[in-house]
Amino acid sequence: MDRVAIIGASMTQFGQRDAWIRELLAEAGVAALSDAGVSPDEIEHLYVSNMASGEFEGQTGVPNALAHDLAAMPAYTARIDQTSSSGGAGVYAAWQSVASGASNMTMLVGGEKMTHRTTAEATDVIASLTHPVEYKHGVTLPSFAGLTARLYLDTYDAPRESLGKVAVKNHKNGLDNPHAQFRKEVDLETVLDSPIVADPLRLYDFCPITDGSAALVFCPESVAREYTDDYAVISGIGGATDTHVVHERADPTTMGGVVNSSEIAYEMADLGPEDIDVAELHDMFTILEFLQSEDLGFFEKGEGWKAVEEGVTDRDGELPINTSGGLKSKGHPLGASGVAQVYEIYKQLIGDAGDRQVDADVGLACNVGGFGNCVTTTIMESR
Amino acid sequence: MDRVAIIGASMTQFGQRDAWIRELLAEAGVAALSDAGVSPDEIEHLYVSNMASGEFEGQTGVPNALAHDLAAMPAYTARIDQTSSSGGAGVYAAWQSVASGASNMTMLVGGEKMTHRTTAEATDVIASLTHPVEYKHGVTLPSFAGLTARLYLDTYDAPRESLGKVAVKNHKNGLDNPHAQFRKEVDLETVLDSPIVADPLRLYDFCPITDGSAALVFCPESVAREYTDDYAVISGIGGATDTHVVHERADPTTMGGVVNSSEIAYEMADLGPEDIDVAELHDMFTILEFLQSEDLGFFEKGEGWKAVEEGVTDRDGELPINTSGGLKSKGHPLGASGVAQVYEIYKQLIGDAGDRQVDADVGLACNVGGFGNCVTTTIMESR
């Protein structure tokens, strides 16, 4: 079977941007077309990963506007929303469009414009994804993170410091990412002394509110070869849900969506966790990096924290995680994040990751919606 | 190639419903599973077509909630939004999920909850899909319809009455649709004397604001045979955009998205307009039925109105259009409409359309987003 290749990618500066969603999407779209050497009229399908342009900005129909702005008309367009994993869902949609034969050239642009709203307003829009009863009780996603972190530390006898070290590592990686929102190192003391948000988690355990976008160009591998030698292929991809209501989970320290989506992806790729050379995980909260690294099979349950303590997931470690800086330092513009994860893996696999470059032939991106409510896992290989 | 089959379908009562979006989606989902004889744990992918649950109801993450309500977890879920053509975009996504091999059993549920908001509020949410400049000038979709209707009548020397006859025909068809919002005949005088909305169009030229949902179950044809002899196949499907800004169109009486999406669908099906036995068109406004019937190639440009005058598109005519009652009498819950169109064609093709039954082996559904900004066309055949 002709595999699905990625032949071009881009991401904008993440952070506080003086641009509306439409402008952010167009900025990444134009850059990805240029990177791929593809002209707009070659695009057959154009997908937009975005959670809430209507709620944030009062603007819907954004995919159609983007087709105009990129001069990609009459390309088919649609918006893919899976809350904070809209980007990963967009990657899956783009993969399906090519693998089904519906499109020979698909562009995905993910983006979100959030910082013009207050943090409380933005958190409220995000919290609209939770069950109405959770919402009424004030259990927003940061609250779940606090509760789960406490449970994890108690259950697996992990030190509070290990969570802080995730933030320290990812900030250090973000220093070398020119697109990251925060390009500054933080030390463990700063993390541990930062204002408390949801005990035991503090400010530096959380990703910021961010504007930004990222884009990818997909086509069959047979077509990719006509454009470039520098492409990567998606060899496995899968998605899965966990309970909509978090308290229904037998063990909240296990993310069922991560387990199930990665099983599908590993089987499709005919690979296992031991084959992964580099990974981008959804560190919206530091605790999530532990949970995902375990549920993806990288480490035994309850041992993810040890890997961080021992430097295994550092950029020069055995399995670098979040070389991009992760959501923690790069920022988390909801619809863009899953796309930017795949951007990072793509750059690592084609050897174009600059100062962040690691030695990798196989990479994995795991994008989490809600508190693990829906997850997509993508495995990519250098050609 | 293994074609994509539809093995089950449902739609809820359309109209003013005392139920939230989550309940509406679950109602159609449960009914479609039952209709298909498929158990929830067989569902691999679950798509939700919905434009604006966040804007209408403050609730996002609806696909994940639906996976819970249907006991379909860990099925992968995502929301597909293409404004008023979200349903058609969902059909395309579901088709791709099966055709790509990603899923062997996909459910699509489309729905919208709108009537708890005033007509002005609902129209405002819909108008958020237009260009900000169009929006500022008050050119909402009904305004475009009035302007285009005037142009059509003038250009093609069509009588005002011909538009009214679309409403009369579709209301007559809706009388036999137990799910329709309006089950009452209207005569031409009533239409022509109803309050003016956007000259020359009057109240009865417009579809209503509606709550409702519809669902479909898709699988490979090889799998379909294990479940039922009563299935239909999707033999052609395509999508395309037209300009985001309506005034940029060289001829506003031609819907480029309809032309381009149907060309893709006809080519995939290896069929032409002359092969279509029954069609569901997006008669959000009466004028749109003329435009689509021409741009799909059923009739020459400027002659669509004659077909209605001559009864060609009546239920007992040569090419019945909108046997369901169309959006006009059935109602238009945005995310549900494109799904309900395919529901009607499916029912016609398997011979289960009750009093609305016509003689048909090949059917077509055309779902329009915005004022033709994005369109999907689906061609289906009896097995």
Coordinates of N, CA and C in Angstrom, one line a residue, chain A residues 1 22 44-45 47 50-55 58-68 72-83 88-90 92-103 125-132 238-245 248-249 256 260 264 268 372-376, chain B residues 1 22 44-45 47 50-55 58-68 72-83 88-90 92-103 125-132 238-245 248-249 256 260 264 268 372-376:
Chain A
M1 N 0.8 -1.2 0.0 CA 0.0 0.0 0.0 C 0.9 1.2 0.0
R22 N -8.1 33.8 11.5 CA -8.0 33.7 10.0 C -6.6 34.1 9.5
E44 N -6.2 19.6 -2.7 CA -7.5 19.0 -3.0 C -8.4 19.0 -1.8
H45 N -7.8 18.7 -0.6 CA -8.5 18.8 0.6 C -7.8 19.7 1.6
Y47 N -8.0 20.9 5.6 CA -8.7 20.8 6.9 C -8.1 21.8 7.9
N50 N -9.4 23.2 14.8 CA -9.7 24.4 15.6 C -10.8 24.0 16.6
M51 N -10.7 24.4 17.9 CA -11.7 24.0 18.8 C -12.9 25.0 18.8
A52 N -12.5 26.3 18.8 CA -13.6 27.3 19.3 C -13.4 28.7 18.7
S53 N -13.2 28.8 17.4 CA -13.1 30.2 16.8 C -14.4 30.9 17.0
G54 N -15.6 30.2 17.1 CA -16.8 30.8 17.3 C -17.0 31.4 18.7
E55 N -16.5 30.6 19.7 CA -16.6 31.0 21.1 C -15.6 32.1 21.4
G58 N -16.2 34.8 17.7 CA -17.4 35.1 17.0 C -17.3 34.8 15.5
Q59 N -16.3 34.1 15.1 CA -16.1 33.8 13.7 C -16.2 32.3 13.4
T60 N -17.1 31.9 12.6 CA -17.1 30.5 12.2 C -16.8 30.4 10.7
G61 N -17.0 29.2 10.0 CA -16.7 29.1 8.6 C -15.3 29.4 8.2
V62 N -14.4 29.2 9.2 CA -13.0 29.6 9.0 C -12.3 28.8 7.9
P63 N -12.6 27.5 7.7 CA -12.0 26.7 6.6 C -12.2 27.3 5.3
N64 N -13.5 27.8 5.1 CA -13.8 28.4 3.8 C -13.0 29.7 3.6
A65 N -12.9 30.5 4.6 CA -12.1 31.7 4.6 C -10.7 31.4 4.2
L66 N -10.1 30.3 4.8 CA -8.7 29.9 4.6 C -8.5 29.5 3.1
A67 N -9.5 28.8 2.6 CA -9.4 28.4 1.1 C -9.3 29.6 0.3
H68 N -10.0 30.7 0.7 CA -9.9 31.9 -0.1 C -8.5 32.6 0.1
A72 N -6.8 28.5 -2.6 CA -6.9 27.0 -2.7 C -8.2 26.6 -3.3
M73 N -9.2 27.5 -3.4 CA -10.5 27.2 -3.9 C -10.3 26.5 -5.3
P74 N -11.0 25.5 -5.7 CA -12.2 24.9 -5.0 C -11.9 23.7 -4.1
A75 N -10.7 23.7 -3.5 CA -10.4 22.6 -2.5 C -11.5 22.4 -1.5
Y76 N -11.8 21.2 -1.3 CA -12.8 20.8 -0.2 C -12.2 21.2 1.1
T77 N -13.1 21.7 2.0 CA -12.6 22.1 3.3 C -13.6 21.6 4.4
A78 N -13.1 21.4 5.6 CA -13.9 21.1 6.8 C -13.1 21.5 8.0
R79 N -13.8 21.7 9.1 CA -13.1 21.9 10.4 C -13.2 20.7 11.2
I80 N -12.1 20.3 11.8 CA -12.1 19.1 12.7 C -11.9 19.6 14.1
D81 N -12.8 19.2 15.0 CA -12.8 19.6 16.4 C -12.8 18.4 17.3
Q82 N -11.8 18.3 18.1 CA -11.8 17.3 19.2 C -11.2 18.0 20.4
T83 N -11.7 19.1 20.7 CA -11.3 20.0 21.8 C -9.8 20.1 21.8
G88 N -4.5 16.6 16.6 CA -4.3 15.2 16.3 C -5.4 14.6 15.5
A89 N -6.7 15.1 15.8 CA -7.8 14.6 15.0 C -7.7 15.1 13.6
G90 N -7.2 16.3 13.4 CA -6.9 16.8 12.0 C -5.9 16.0 11.3
Y92 N -5.4 12.9 11.8 CA -6.1 11.6 11.4 C -7.0 11.8 10.2
A93 N -7.7 13.0 10.2 CA -8.6 13.3 9.1 C -7.8 13.4 7.8
A94 N -6.7 14.1 7.9 CA -5.8 14.3 6.7 C -5.3 13.0 6.2
W95 N -4.8 12.2 7.1 CA -4.3 10.8 6.8 C -5.4 10.0 6.0
Q96 N -6.6 10.1 6.6 CA -7.7 9.3 6.0 C -8.1 9.9 4.6
S97 N -8.0 11.2 4.4 CA -8.3 11.7 3.1 C -7.4 11.2 2.0
V98 N -6.1 11.1 2.4 CA -5.1 10.5 1.4 C -5.2 9.0 1.3
A99 N -5.3 8.3 2.4 CA -5.3 6.9 2.4 C -6.6 6.3 1.7
S100 N -7.7 7.1 1.8 CA -8.9 6.6 1.1 C -8.9 6.9 -0.4
G101 N -7.9 7.7 -0.8 CA -7.9 8.0 -2.2 C -8.7 9.2 -2.6
A102 N -9.4 9.8 -1.6 CA -10.2 11.0 -1.8 C -9.4 12.2 -2.2
S103 N -8.1 12.3 -1.8 CA -7.3 13.5 -2.1 C -5.9 13.0 -2.3
V125 N -14.1 28.5 28.4 CA -14.4 27.9 27.1 C -13.9 26.5 27.0
I126 N -12.7 26.3 27.5 CA -12.2 24.9 27.5 C -13.0 24.0 28.4
A127 N -13.4 24.6 29.6 CA -14.2 23.7 30.5 C -15.6 23.4 30.0
S128 N -16.0 24.0 28.9 CA -17.3 23.7 28.3 C -17.3 22.3 27.7
L129 N -16.1 21.7 27.6 CA -16.0 20.3 27.1 C -16.3 19.3 28.2
T130 N -16.3 19.7 29.4 CA -16.5 18.7 30.5 C -18.0 18.4 30.7
H131 N -18.3 17.4 31.5 CA -19.7 17.1 31.8 C -20.3 18.2 32.6
P132 N -21.5 18.6 32.3 CA -22.2 19.7 33.0 C -22.1 19.6 34.5
G238 N -3.8 6.1 15.3 CA -5.1 5.6 15.9 C -5.6 6.6 16.8
G239 N -6.9 6.4 17.1 CA -7.6 7.3 18.1 C -8.5 6.5 19.0
A240 N -8.7 7.0 20.2 CA -9.6 6.3 21.1 C -10.1 7.3 22.2
T241 N -11.3 7.0 22.7 CA -11.9 7.7 23.8 C -11.7 7.0 25.1
D242 N -11.7 7.8 26.2 CA -11.9 7.3 27.5 C -13.2 7.9 28.1
T243 N -13.6 7.6 29.3 CA -14.8 8.0 29.8 C -15.0 9.5 29.7
H244 N -16.2 10.0 29.4 CA -16.4 11.4 29.3 C -16.3 12.0 30.7
V245 N -16.7 11.3 31.7 CA -16.7 11.7 33.1 C -15.5 11.1 33.8
E248 N -15.4 8.3 36.5 CA -15.8 6.9 36.2 C -14.7 6.0 35.9
R249 N -13.4 6.6 35.9 CA -12.3 5.7 35.5 C -11.8 4.9 36.7
G256 N -6.8 5.7 29.5 CA -7.3 4.6 28.6 C -7.2 5.0 27.1
N260 N -5.3 2.8 24.3 CA -6.0 2.2 23.2 C -5.6 2.8 21.8
I264 N -3.5 0.8 18.6 CA -3.9 0.8 17.1 C -2.8 1.2 16.3
M268 N -0.6 -0.9 13.5 CA -0.6 -0.5 12.1 C 0.8 -0.4 11.6
G372 N -7.8 13.5 28.8 CA -7.7 12.1 28.2 C -9.0 11.6 27.7
N373 N -10.0 12.5 27.5 CA -11.3 12.0 27.0 C -11.2 11.4 25.6
C374 N -10.4 12.0 24.8 CA -10.1 11.5 23.4 C -8.7 11.7 23.1
V375 N -8.1 10.7 22.5 CA -6.6 10.8 22.2 C -6.3 10.3 20.8
T376 N -5.4 10.9 20.1 CA -4.8 10.4 18.9 C -3.3 10.2 19.1
Chain B
M1 N -12.5 -2.7 -5.7 CA -12.4 -2.1 -4.3 C -13.7 -2.4 -3.6
R22 N -27.0 16.9 23.4 CA -26.4 15.6 23.8 C -27.5 14.5 23.7
E44 N -16.2 1.6 15.7 CA -14.8 1.9 15.8 C -14.5 3.4 15.7
H45 N -15.3 4.1 14.8 CA -15.2 5.5 14.7 C -16.6 6.1 14.8
Y47 N -18.5 9.8 14.5 CA -18.4 11.2 14.1 C -19.7 12.0 14.4
N50 N -21.9 18.8 13.6 CA -22.6 19.8 14.4 C -21.8 21.1 14.1
M51 N -22.6 22.2 13.9 CA -21.9 23.5 13.6 C -21.6 24.2 14.9
A52 N -22.4 24.3 15.9 CA -22.3 25.3 16.9 C -22.9 24.9 18.3
S53 N -22.6 23.8 18.8 CA -23.1 23.4 20.1 C -22.6 24.4 21.2
G54 N -21.3 24.8 21.0 CA -20.7 25.8 21.9 C -21.4 27.1 21.9
E55 N -21.7 27.6 20.7 CA -22.3 28.9 20.6 C -23.8 28.8 21.0
G58 N -23.4 26.4 24.9 CA -22.3 26.4 25.9 C -21.7 25.1 26.2
Q59 N -21.9 24.1 25.3 CA -21.4 22.8 25.5 C -20.6 22.3 24.3
T60 N -19.3 22.0 24.6 CA -18.4 21.5 23.6 C -18.1 20.0 24.0
G61 N -17.2 19.4 23.3 CA -16.8 18.0 23.6 C -17.9 17.0 23.4
V62 N -18.9 17.4 22.6 CA -20.1 16.6 22.5 C -19.8 15.1 21.9
P63 N -18.9 15.0 21.0 CA -18.6 13.6 20.5 C -18.2 12.6 21.6
N64 N -17.4 13.2 22.5 CA -17.0 12.3 23.6 C -18.1 11.9 24.5
A65 N -19.0 12.9 24.8 CA -20.2 12.7 25.6 C -21.1 11.6 24.9
L66 N -21.2 11.7 23.6 CA -22.0 10.7 22.8 C -21.4 9.3 22.9
A67 N -20.1 9.2 22.8 CA -19.5 7.9 23.0 C -19.8 7.3 24.3
H68 N -19.9 8.1 25.4 CA -20.4 7.7 26.7 C -21.8 7.2 26.6
A72 N -20.2 3.5 23.5 CA -19.4 3.1 22.3 C -17.9 3.3 22.6
M73 N -17.6 3.7 23.9 CA -16.2 3.9 24.2 C -15.5 2.5 24.1
P74 N -14.2 2.4 23.6 CA -13.3 3.5 23.3 C -13.3 3.9 21.9
A75 N -14.4 3.9 21.2 CA -14.5 4.3 19.8 C -13.8 5.7 19.6
Y76 N -13.1 5.9 18.6 CA -12.5 7.2 18.3 C -13.7 8.2 17.9
T77 N -13.6 9.4 18.3 CA -14.6 10.4 18.0 C -14.0 11.7 17.5
A78 N -14.8 12.4 16.7 CA -14.4 13.8 16.4 C -15.7 14.5 15.9
R79 N -15.6 15.8 16.0 CA -16.7 16.6 15.4 C -16.3 17.2 14.1
I80 N -17.2 17.1 13.1 CA -17.0 17.7 11.8 C -17.9 18.9 11.6
D81 N -17.3 20.0 11.3 CA -18.1 21.2 11.1 C -17.8 21.8 9.8
Q82 N -18.8 22.0 9.0 CA -18.7 22.8 7.8 C -19.9 23.6 7.7
T83 N -20.2 24.4 8.8 CA -21.4 25.2 8.9 C -22.7 24.5 8.5
G88 N -23.2 16.9 5.5 CA -22.5 16.3 4.3 C -21.0 16.1 4.5
A89 N -20.4 17.0 5.2 CA -19.0 16.8 5.5 C -18.8 15.6 6.4
G90 N -19.7 15.4 7.3 CA -19.7 14.2 8.2 C -19.8 12.9 7.4
Y92 N -18.9 12.6 4.3 CA -17.6 12.5 3.7 C -16.5 11.9 4.6
A93 N -16.5 12.4 5.8 CA -15.5 11.9 6.9 C -15.8 10.4 7.2
A94 N -17.0 10.1 7.3 CA -17.4 8.7 7.6 C -17.0 7.8 6.4
W95 N -17.2 8.3 5.2 CA -16.8 7.5 4.0 C -15.3 7.3 4.0
Q96 N -14.6 8.4 4.3 CA -13.1 8.3 4.3 C -12.6 7.3 5.4
S97 N -13.3 7.3 6.5 CA -12.8 6.5 7.6 C -12.9 5.0 7.2
V98 N -14.0 4.6 6.5 CA -14.1 3.2 6.1 C -13.2 3.0 4.8
A99 N -13.3 3.9 3.9 CA -12.5 3.7 2.6 C -11.0 3.6 2.8
S100 N -10.5 4.3 3.9 CA -9.1 4.3 4.2 C -8.7 3.1 5.0
G101 N -9.7 2.3 5.4 CA -9.3 1.1 6.2 C -9.2 1.4 7.7
A102 N -9.3 2.7 8.1 CA -9.1 3.1 9.5 C -10.3 2.5 10.4
S103 N -11.4 2.3 9.8 CA -12.6 1.8 10.6 C -13.4 0.8 9.8
V125 N -25.8 33.5 14.9 CA -24.8 32.5 15.0 C -24.5 32.0 13.6
I126 N -25.5 31.8 12.8 CA -25.2 31.3 11.4 C -24.5 32.3 10.6
A127 N -24.8 33.6 10.8 CA -24.2 34.7 10.0 C -22.7 34.8 10.4
S128 N -22.3 34.2 11.5 CA -20.9 34.3 11.9 C -20.0 33.5 10.9
L129 N -20.6 32.8 10.0 CA -19.8 32.1 9.0 C -19.4 33.0 7.8
T130 N -20.1 34.1 7.7 CA -19.8 35.0 6.6 C -18.6 35.8 6.8
H131 N -18.2 36.5 5.8 CA -17.0 37.4 5.9 C -17.4 38.6 6.8
P132 N -16.5 39.0 7.7 CA -16.8 40.1 8.6 C -17.4 41.3 7.9
G238 N -18.0 13.8 -3.3 CA -17.0 14.8 -3.5 C -17.4 16.1 -2.8
G239 N -16.4 16.9 -2.5 CA -16.7 18.2 -1.9 C -15.9 19.3 -2.6
A240 N -16.4 20.5 -2.5 CA -15.7 21.7 -3.1 C -16.1 23.0 -2.5
T241 N -15.3 24.0 -2.5 CA -15.6 25.3 -2.1 C -15.9 26.2 -3.2
D242 N -16.7 27.3 -2.9 CA -16.8 28.4 -3.8 C -16.2 29.6 -3.0
T243 N -16.2 30.8 -3.6 CA -15.6 32.0 -2.9 C -16.2 32.2 -1.5
H244 N -15.4 32.6 -0.6 CA -15.9 32.8 0.7 C -16.8 34.1 0.7
V245 N -16.4 35.0 -0.1 CA -17.2 36.3 -0.3 C -18.1 36.1 -1.5
E248 N -17.8 38.0 -4.9 CA -16.6 37.8 -5.9 C -17.0 36.8 -7.0
R249 N -18.2 36.2 -6.9 CA -18.6 35.2 -7.9 C -19.0 35.9 -9.2
G256 N -20.7 27.3 -7.8 CA -19.5 26.6 -8.2 C -19.2 25.4 -7.3
N260 N -18.5 21.7 -8.9 CA -17.2 21.0 -8.7 C -17.4 19.8 -7.9
I264 N -16.8 15.6 -9.2 CA -16.0 14.6 -8.5 C -16.8 13.4 -8.2
M268 N -16.4 9.6 -9.8 CA -16.1 8.4 -8.9 C -17.2 7.3 -9.2
G372 N -23.4 28.5 -0.4 CA -22.7 27.7 -1.5 C -21.2 27.8 -1.2
N373 N -20.8 28.3 -0.1 CA -19.4 28.4 0.2 C -18.6 27.1 0.2
C374 N -19.3 26.0 0.7 CA -18.7 24.7 0.7 C -19.8 23.7 0.5
V375 N -19.6 22.7 -0.4 CA -20.7 21.8 -0.8 C -20.2 20.4 -0.8
T376 N -21.0 19.5 -0.4 CA -20.7 18.0 -0.6 C -21.8 17.4 -1.4

